[in-house]
PDB file of C-alpha atoms in Angstrom:
ATOM      1  CA  UNK K  58      -7.143   7.365   8.763  1.00  0.00           C
ATOM      2  CA  UNK K  59      -6.067   9.188  11.905  1.00  0.00           C
ATOM      3  CA  UNK K  60      -2.789   9.383  13.789  1.00  0.00           C
ATOM      4  CA  UNK K  61      -4.561   8.686  17.091  1.00  0.00           C
ATOM      5  CA  UNK K  62      -8.168   8.188  18.182  1.00  0.00           C
ATOM      6  CA  UNK K  63      -9.996  11.491  18.610  1.00  0.00           C
ATOM      7  CA  UNK K  64      -7.716  13.489  16.283  1.00  0.00           C
ATOM      8  CA  UNK K  65      -9.183  16.540  14.595  1.00  0.00           C
ATOM      9  CA  UNK K  66      -7.051  15.870  11.484  1.00  0.00           C
ATOM     10  CA  UNK K  67      -8.527  13.005   9.469  1.00  0.00           C
ATOM     11  CA  UNK K  68      -7.663  11.688   5.991  1.00  0.00           C
ATOM     12  CA  UNK K  69      -9.845   9.750   3.546  1.00  0.00           C
ATOM     13  CA  UNK K  70      -8.339   7.941   0.545  1.00  0.00           C
ATOM     14  CA  UNK K  71     -11.201   7.575  -1.932  1.00  0.00           C
ATOM     15  CA  UNK K  72     -12.006   5.698  -5.123  1.00  0.00           C
ATOM     16  CA  UNK K  73     -14.446   6.475  -7.912  1.00  0.00           C
ATOM     17  CA  UNK K  74     -17.538   4.401  -8.409  1.00  0.00           C
ATOM     18  CA  UNK K  75     -16.922   1.801 -11.110  1.00  0.00           C
ATOM     19  CA  UNK K  76     -18.847   2.348 -14.336  1.00  0.00           C
ATOM     20  CA  UNK K  77     -21.415  -0.247 -15.368  1.00  0.00           C
ATOM     21  CA  UNK K  78     -21.317  -3.045 -16.238  1.00  0.00           C
ATOM     22  CA  UNK K  79     -17.671  -3.981 -15.565  1.00  0.00           C
ATOM     23  CA  UNK K  80     -15.756  -0.738 -15.103  1.00  0.00           C
ATOM     24  CA  UNK K  81     -13.098  -0.836 -12.410  1.00  0.00           C
ATOM     25  CA  UNK K  82     -13.092   1.915  -9.805  1.00  0.00           C
ATOM     26  CA  UNK K  83     -10.051   4.150  -9.988  1.00  0.00           C
ATOM     27  CA  UNK K  84      -8.414   6.494  -7.543  1.00  0.00           C
ATOM     28  CA  UNK K  85     -10.491   9.601  -6.927  1.00  0.00           C
ATOM     29  CA  UNK K  86      -8.444  11.674  -4.461  1.00  0.00           C
ATOM     30  CA  UNK K  87      -7.104  12.072  -0.942  1.00  0.00           C
ATOM     31  CA  UNK K  88      -9.229  14.248   1.349  1.00  0.00           C
ATOM     32  CA  UNK K  89      -8.246  16.014   4.577  1.00  0.00           C
ATOM     33  CA  UNK K  90     -10.428  17.223   7.415  1.00  0.00           C
ATOM     34  CA  UNK K  91      -9.276  19.425  10.288  1.00  0.00           C
ATOM     35  CA  UNK K  92     -12.501  19.102  12.269  1.00  0.00           C
ATOM     36  CA  UNK K  93     -12.820  15.369  12.824  1.00  0.00           C
ATOM     37  CA  UNK K  94     -14.549  14.692   9.509  1.00  0.00           C
ATOM     38  CA  UNK K  95     -17.313  17.301   9.675  1.00  0.00           C
ATOM     39  CA  UNK K  96     -15.992  18.948   6.488  1.00  0.00           C
ATOM     40  CA  UNK K  97     -13.435  17.794   3.923  1.00  0.00           C
ATOM     41  CA  UNK K  98     -10.947  19.388   1.526  1.00  0.00           C
ATOM     42  CA  UNK K  99      -9.824  17.592  -1.642  1.00  0.00           C
ATOM     43  CA  UNK K 100      -6.031  17.589  -1.929  1.00  0.00           C
ATOM     44  CA  UNK K 101      -6.034  16.928  -5.720  1.00  0.00           C
ATOM     45  CA  UNK K 102      -3.174  14.417  -5.576  1.00  0.00           C
ATOM     46  CA  UNK K 103      -4.212  11.952  -8.303  1.00  0.00           C
ATOM     47  CA  UNK K 104      -2.677  13.935 -11.183  1.00  0.00           C
ATOM     48  CA  UNK K 105       0.112  15.411  -9.032  1.00  0.00           C
ATOM     49  CA  UNK K 106       3.630  14.247  -9.923  1.00  0.00           C
ATOM     50  CA  UNK K 107       5.719  12.877  -7.048  1.00  0.00           C
ATOM     51  CA  UNK K 108       9.165  14.395  -6.456  1.00  0.00           C
ATOM     52  CA  UNK K 109      10.700  11.225  -7.937  1.00  0.00           C
ATOM     53  CA  UNK K 110       8.309   9.897 -10.618  1.00  0.00           C
ATOM     54  CA  UNK K 111       9.055   6.594 -12.339  1.00  0.00           C
ATOM     55  CA  UNK K 112       7.598   4.529 -15.166  1.00  0.00           C
ATOM     56  CA  UNK K 113       5.131   2.838 -12.791  1.00  0.00           C
ATOM     57  CA  UNK K 114       3.979   6.038 -11.100  1.00  0.00           C
ATOM     58  CA  UNK K 115       4.480   9.206 -13.106  1.00  0.00           C
ATOM     59  CA  UNK K 116       1.679  10.676 -10.991  1.00  0.00           C
ATOM     60  CA  UNK K 117       0.292  10.056  -7.509  1.00  0.00           C
ATOM     61  CA  UNK K 118      -2.417   7.813  -8.939  1.00  0.00           C
ATOM     62  CA  UNK K 119      -1.006   4.935  -6.882  1.00  0.00           C
ATOM     63  CA  UNK K 120      -4.267   2.933  -6.883  1.00  0.00           C
ATOM     64  CA  UNK K 121      -4.408   2.888 -10.665  1.00  0.00           C
ATOM     65  CA  UNK K 122      -7.511   1.074 -11.887  1.00  0.00           C
ATOM     66  CA  UNK K 123      -7.468  -1.349  -8.970  1.00  0.00           C
ATOM     67  CA  UNK K 124      -8.916   0.943  -6.313  1.00  0.00           C
ATOM     68  CA  UNK K 125     -11.278  -1.832  -5.243  1.00  0.00           C
ATOM     69  CA  UNK K 126      -8.247  -3.907  -4.211  1.00  0.00           C
ATOM     70  CA  UNK K 127      -5.131  -1.765  -3.599  1.00  0.00           C
ATOM     71  CA  UNK K 128      -5.557   1.006  -1.097  1.00  0.00           C
ATOM     72  CA  UNK K 129      -3.544   1.708   2.046  1.00  0.00           C
ATOM     73  CA  UNK K 130      -3.227   4.822   4.203  1.00  0.00           C
ATOM     74  CA  UNK K 131      -1.332   5.509   7.421  1.00  0.00           C
ATOM     75  CA  UNK K 132      -0.951   8.741   9.403  1.00  0.00           C
ATOM     76  CA  UNK K 133       2.219   9.059  11.476  1.00  0.00           C
ATOM     77  CA  UNK K 134       1.112   9.527  15.114  1.00  0.00           C
ATOM     78  CA  UNK K 135       4.455  11.108  16.097  1.00  0.00           C
ATOM     79  CA  UNK K 136       3.916  14.079  13.778  1.00  0.00           C
ATOM     80  CA  UNK K 137       1.944  16.475  16.011  1.00  0.00           C
ATOM     81  CA  UNK K 138       0.606  18.383  12.972  1.00  0.00           C
ATOM     82  CA  UNK K 139      -0.453  15.076  11.326  1.00  0.00           C
ATOM     83  CA  UNK K 140       1.232  16.120   8.084  1.00  0.00           C
ATOM     84  CA  UNK K 141       3.162  12.850   7.600  1.00  0.00           C
ATOM     85  CA  UNK K 142       1.035  10.357   5.678  1.00  0.00           C
ATOM     86  CA  UNK K 143       1.858   7.129   3.846  1.00  0.00           C
ATOM     87  CA  UNK K 144      -0.148   5.817   0.883  1.00  0.00           C
ATOM     88  CA  UNK K 145       0.084   2.488  -0.891  1.00  0.00           C
ATOM     89  CA  UNK K 146      -1.694   1.287  -3.973  1.00  0.00           C
ATOM     90  CA  UNK K 147      -0.953  -1.003  -6.855  1.00  0.00           C
ATOM     91  CA  UNK K 148       2.793  -0.884  -7.603  1.00  0.00           C
ATOM     92  CA  UNK K 149       4.292   1.784  -5.326  1.00  0.00           C
ATOM     93  CA  UNK K 150       3.982   3.469  -1.969  1.00  0.00           C
ATOM     94  CA  UNK K 151       4.510   7.154  -1.221  1.00  0.00           C
ATOM     95  CA  UNK K 152       5.040   9.557   1.661  1.00  0.00           C
ATOM     96  CA  UNK K 153       4.200  13.192   2.350  1.00  0.00           C
ATOM     97  CA  UNK K 154       5.480  15.315   5.216  1.00  0.00           C
ATOM     98  CA  UNK K 155       3.527  18.379   4.056  1.00  0.00           C
ATOM     99  CA  UNK K 156      -0.032  17.240   4.622  1.00  0.00           C
ATOM    100  CA  UNK K 157      -0.407  16.144   1.009  1.00  0.00           C
ATOM    101  CA  UNK K 158       0.945  19.087  -0.990  1.00  0.00           C
ATOM    102  CA  UNK K 159       4.029  17.148  -2.164  1.00  0.00           C
ATOM    103  CA  UNK K 160       4.820  13.419  -2.283  1.00  0.00           C
ATOM    104  CA  UNK K 161       7.832  11.140  -2.654  1.00  0.00           C
ATOM    105  CA  UNK K 162       7.692   7.520  -3.819  1.00  0.00           C
ATOM    106  CA  UNK K 163       9.316   5.305  -1.169  1.00  0.00           C
ATOM    107  CA  UNK K 164       9.024   1.821  -2.702  1.00  0.00           C
ATOM    108  CA  UNK K 165       8.365  -0.022  -5.934  1.00  0.00           C
ATOM    109  CA  UNK K 166       7.316  -3.579  -6.694  1.00  0.00           C
ATOM    110  CA  UNK K 167      10.183  -4.638  -8.952  1.00  0.00           C
ATOM    111  CA  UNK K 168      12.953  -6.264  -6.877  1.00  0.00           C
ATOM    112  CA  UNK K 169      16.177  -4.490  -7.776  1.00  0.00           C
ATOM    113  CA  UNK K 170      14.232  -2.040  -9.919  1.00  0.00           C
ATOM    114  CA  UNK K 171      14.601  -1.079 -13.526  1.00  0.00           C
ATOM    115  CA  UNK K 172      16.473   1.916 -14.880  1.00  0.00           C
ATOM    116  CA  UNK K 173      13.681   4.215 -13.702  1.00  0.00           C
ATOM    117  CA  UNK K 174      13.087   2.499 -10.342  1.00  0.00           C
ATOM    118  CA  UNK K 175      16.601   1.527  -9.291  1.00  0.00           C
ATOM    119  CA  UNK K 176      16.716   4.064  -6.462  1.00  0.00           C
ATOM    120  CA  UNK K 177      13.532   2.726  -4.816  1.00  0.00           C
ATOM    121  CA  UNK K 178      13.606  -0.220  -2.411  1.00  0.00           C
ATOM    122  CA  UNK K 179      11.494  -3.291  -3.080  1.00  0.00           C
ATOM    123  CA  UNK K 180       8.137  -3.686  -1.385  1.00  0.00           C
ATOM    124  CA  UNK K 181       5.760  -6.136  -3.045  1.00  0.00           C
ATOM    125  CA  UNK K 182       2.824  -4.836  -5.084  1.00  0.00           C
ATOM    126  CA  UNK K 183      -0.798  -4.574  -3.920  1.00  0.00           C
ATOM    127  CA  UNK K 184      -0.888  -2.698  -0.621  1.00  0.00           C
ATOM    128  CA  UNK K 185      -3.701  -3.494   1.804  1.00  0.00           C
ATOM    129  CA  UNK K 186      -2.839  -2.412   5.354  1.00  0.00           C
ATOM    130  CA  UNK K 187      -0.308  -0.494   7.423  1.00  0.00           C
ATOM    131  CA  UNK K 188       0.558   0.090  11.063  1.00  0.00           C
ATOM    132  CA  UNK K 189       2.929   2.215  13.076  1.00  0.00           C
ATOM    133  CA  UNK K 190       4.688   0.946  16.199  1.00  0.00           C
ATOM    134  CA  UNK K 191       6.798   2.806  18.713  1.00  0.00           C
ATOM    135  CA  UNK K 192       7.191  -0.257  20.937  1.00  0.00           C
ATOM    136  CA  UNK K 193      10.705  -0.413  22.337  1.00  0.00           C
ATOM    137  CA  UNK K 194      13.382   2.028  21.307  1.00  0.00           C
ATOM    138  CA  UNK K 195      12.765   1.960  17.546  1.00  0.00           C
ATOM    139  CA  UNK K 196       9.716   3.269  15.719  1.00  0.00           C
ATOM    140  CA  UNK K 197       8.645   0.973  12.875  1.00  0.00           C
ATOM    141  CA  UNK K 198       6.350   1.043   9.893  1.00  0.00           C
ATOM    142  CA  UNK K 199       4.550  -2.146   8.877  1.00  0.00           C
ATOM    143  CA  UNK K 200       3.100  -2.447   5.364  1.00  0.00           C
ATOM    144  CA  UNK K 201       0.951  -5.467   4.470  1.00  0.00           C
ATOM    145  CA  UNK K 202       0.950  -6.468   0.794  1.00  0.00           C
ATOM    146  CA  UNK K 203       0.216  -9.437  -1.433  1.00  0.00           C
ATOM    147  CA  UNK K 204       3.863 -10.352  -0.842  1.00  0.00           C
ATOM    148  CA  UNK K 205       3.640 -10.379   2.954  1.00  0.00           C
ATOM    149  CA  UNK K 206       4.815  -8.014   5.653  1.00  0.00           C
ATOM    150  CA  UNK K 207       7.463  -5.336   5.056  1.00  0.00           C
ATOM    151  CA  UNK K 208       8.982  -3.260   7.860  1.00  0.00           C
ATOM    152  CA  UNK K 209      10.926  -0.015   7.967  1.00  0.00           C
ATOM    153  CA  UNK K 210      12.782   1.493  10.922  1.00  0.00           C
ATOM    154  CA  UNK K 211      13.713   4.717   9.126  1.00  0.00           C
ATOM    155  CA  UNK K 212      10.443   6.214   7.941  1.00  0.00           C
ATOM    156  CA  UNK K 213      10.331   4.279   4.667  1.00  0.00           C
ATOM    157  CA  UNK K 214      13.859   4.911   3.388  1.00  0.00           C
ATOM    158  CA  UNK K 215      14.743   1.191   3.587  1.00  0.00           C
ATOM    159  CA  UNK K 216      12.545  -1.896   3.902  1.00  0.00           C
ATOM    160  CA  UNK K 217      12.963  -5.397   5.298  1.00  0.00           C
ATOM    161  CA  UNK K 218      10.916  -8.515   4.522  1.00  0.00           C
ATOM    162  CA  UNK K 219      12.647 -11.003   6.855  1.00  0.00           C
ATOM    163  CA  UNK K 220       9.453 -11.507   8.872  1.00  0.00           C
ATOM    164  CA  UNK K 221       8.247 -13.521   5.860  1.00  0.00           C
ATOM    165  CA  UNK K 222      11.300 -15.806   5.740  1.00  0.00           C
ATOM    166  CA  UNK K 223      10.540 -19.427   6.483  1.00  0.00           C
ATOM    167  CA  UNK K 224       6.800 -18.990   6.091  1.00  0.00           C
ATOM    168  CA  UNK K 225       5.082 -21.103   3.480  1.00  0.00           C
ATOM    169  CA  UNK K 226       2.023 -19.044   2.693  1.00  0.00           C
ATOM    170  CA  UNK K 227       0.133 -17.985  -0.385  1.00  0.00           C
ATOM    171  CA  UNK K 228      -2.991 -16.012  -1.246  1.00  0.00           C
ATOM    172  CA  UNK K 229      -5.242 -18.810  -2.502  1.00  0.00           C
ATOM    173  CA  UNK K 230      -8.062 -17.937  -4.922  1.00  0.00           C
ATOM    174  CA  UNK K 231      -9.209 -21.450  -5.773  1.00  0.00           C
ATOM    175  CA  UNK K 232      -8.726 -24.898  -4.221  1.00  0.00           C
ATOM    176  CA  UNK K 233      -9.593 -28.358  -5.468  1.00  0.00           C
ATOM    177  CA  UNK K 234      -8.868 -31.853  -4.177  1.00  0.00           C
ATOM    178  CA  UNK K 235      -9.009 -35.350  -5.667  1.00  0.00           C
ATOM    179  CA  UNK K 236     -11.043 -37.649  -3.428  1.00  0.00           C
ATOM    180  CA  UNK K 237      -9.185 -40.620  -4.917  1.00  0.00           C
ATOM    181  CA  UNK K 238      -5.760 -39.349  -3.803  1.00  0.00           C
ATOM    182  CA  UNK K 239      -5.473 -38.688  -0.077  1.00  0.00           C
ATOM    183  CA  UNK K 240      -3.716 -35.406   0.744  1.00  0.00           C
ATOM    184  CA  UNK K 241      -3.842 -34.035  -2.785  1.00  0.00           C
ATOM    185  CA  UNK K 242      -4.576 -30.378  -3.426  1.00  0.00           C
ATOM    186  CA  UNK K 243      -4.542 -28.079  -6.439  1.00  0.00           C
ATOM    187  CA  UNK K 244      -4.570 -24.316  -5.823  1.00  0.00           C
ATOM    188  CA  UNK K 245      -4.626 -21.150  -7.911  1.00  0.00           C
ATOM    189  CA  UNK K 246      -2.572 -18.373  -6.312  1.00  0.00           C
ATOM    190  CA  UNK K 247      -2.410 -14.575  -6.485  1.00  0.00           C
ATOM    191  CA  UNK K 248       0.892 -13.601  -8.172  1.00  0.00           C
ATOM    192  CA  UNK K 249       2.308 -17.124  -7.761  1.00  0.00           C
ATOM    193  CA  UNK K 250       0.622 -19.234 -10.453  1.00  0.00           C
ATOM    194  CA  UNK K 251      -0.714 -22.730  -9.784  1.00  0.00           C
ATOM    195  CA  UNK K 252       0.595 -25.288  -7.299  1.00  0.00           C
ATOM    196  CA  UNK K 253      -0.258 -28.959  -6.859  1.00  0.00           C
ATOM    197  CA  UNK K 254       0.415 -31.095  -3.841  1.00  0.00           C
ATOM    198  CA  UNK K 255       0.355 -34.874  -4.124  1.00  0.00           C
TER     199      UNK K 255
END
């Protein structure tokens, strides 16, 4: 990830290779380059504790054992030093303003939180993509998850999911139809069980 095309500061969020025959890849580390990717420095964040650890993320291993599926990175283009970086993984997202030496969790997947996550705003689990926009007068973060699109206008302190309101969408893993019943459909959904339409 880079803040802008051509930046000398580049980040790489890496996973381990899964072990045979069915081992899941896990989070390896976050790497930083100051010469456009010619050389890299490991930041050793996986075992690092965030400033506000919780029961879901006692360390910065935000990908968990689902590194093949949950991995998101965004570099803030307004930070001239490129020290502000956002990471998302399985259950939480995090932010650094120090180039990766310290991290703060900025969201958790449990709406309303539990005793250990009550201070964190809800953003759905399974992070996949992110974007930064300075269009108009307000800079915004956009995080794409299994639960849709979440936006923040204050650097990740609060989050809003109203762009998902009114949309009827699901992440479909399997679909079947009955040729004897016109318009019927049976689907298996990520995080939302099974639905049937008749």
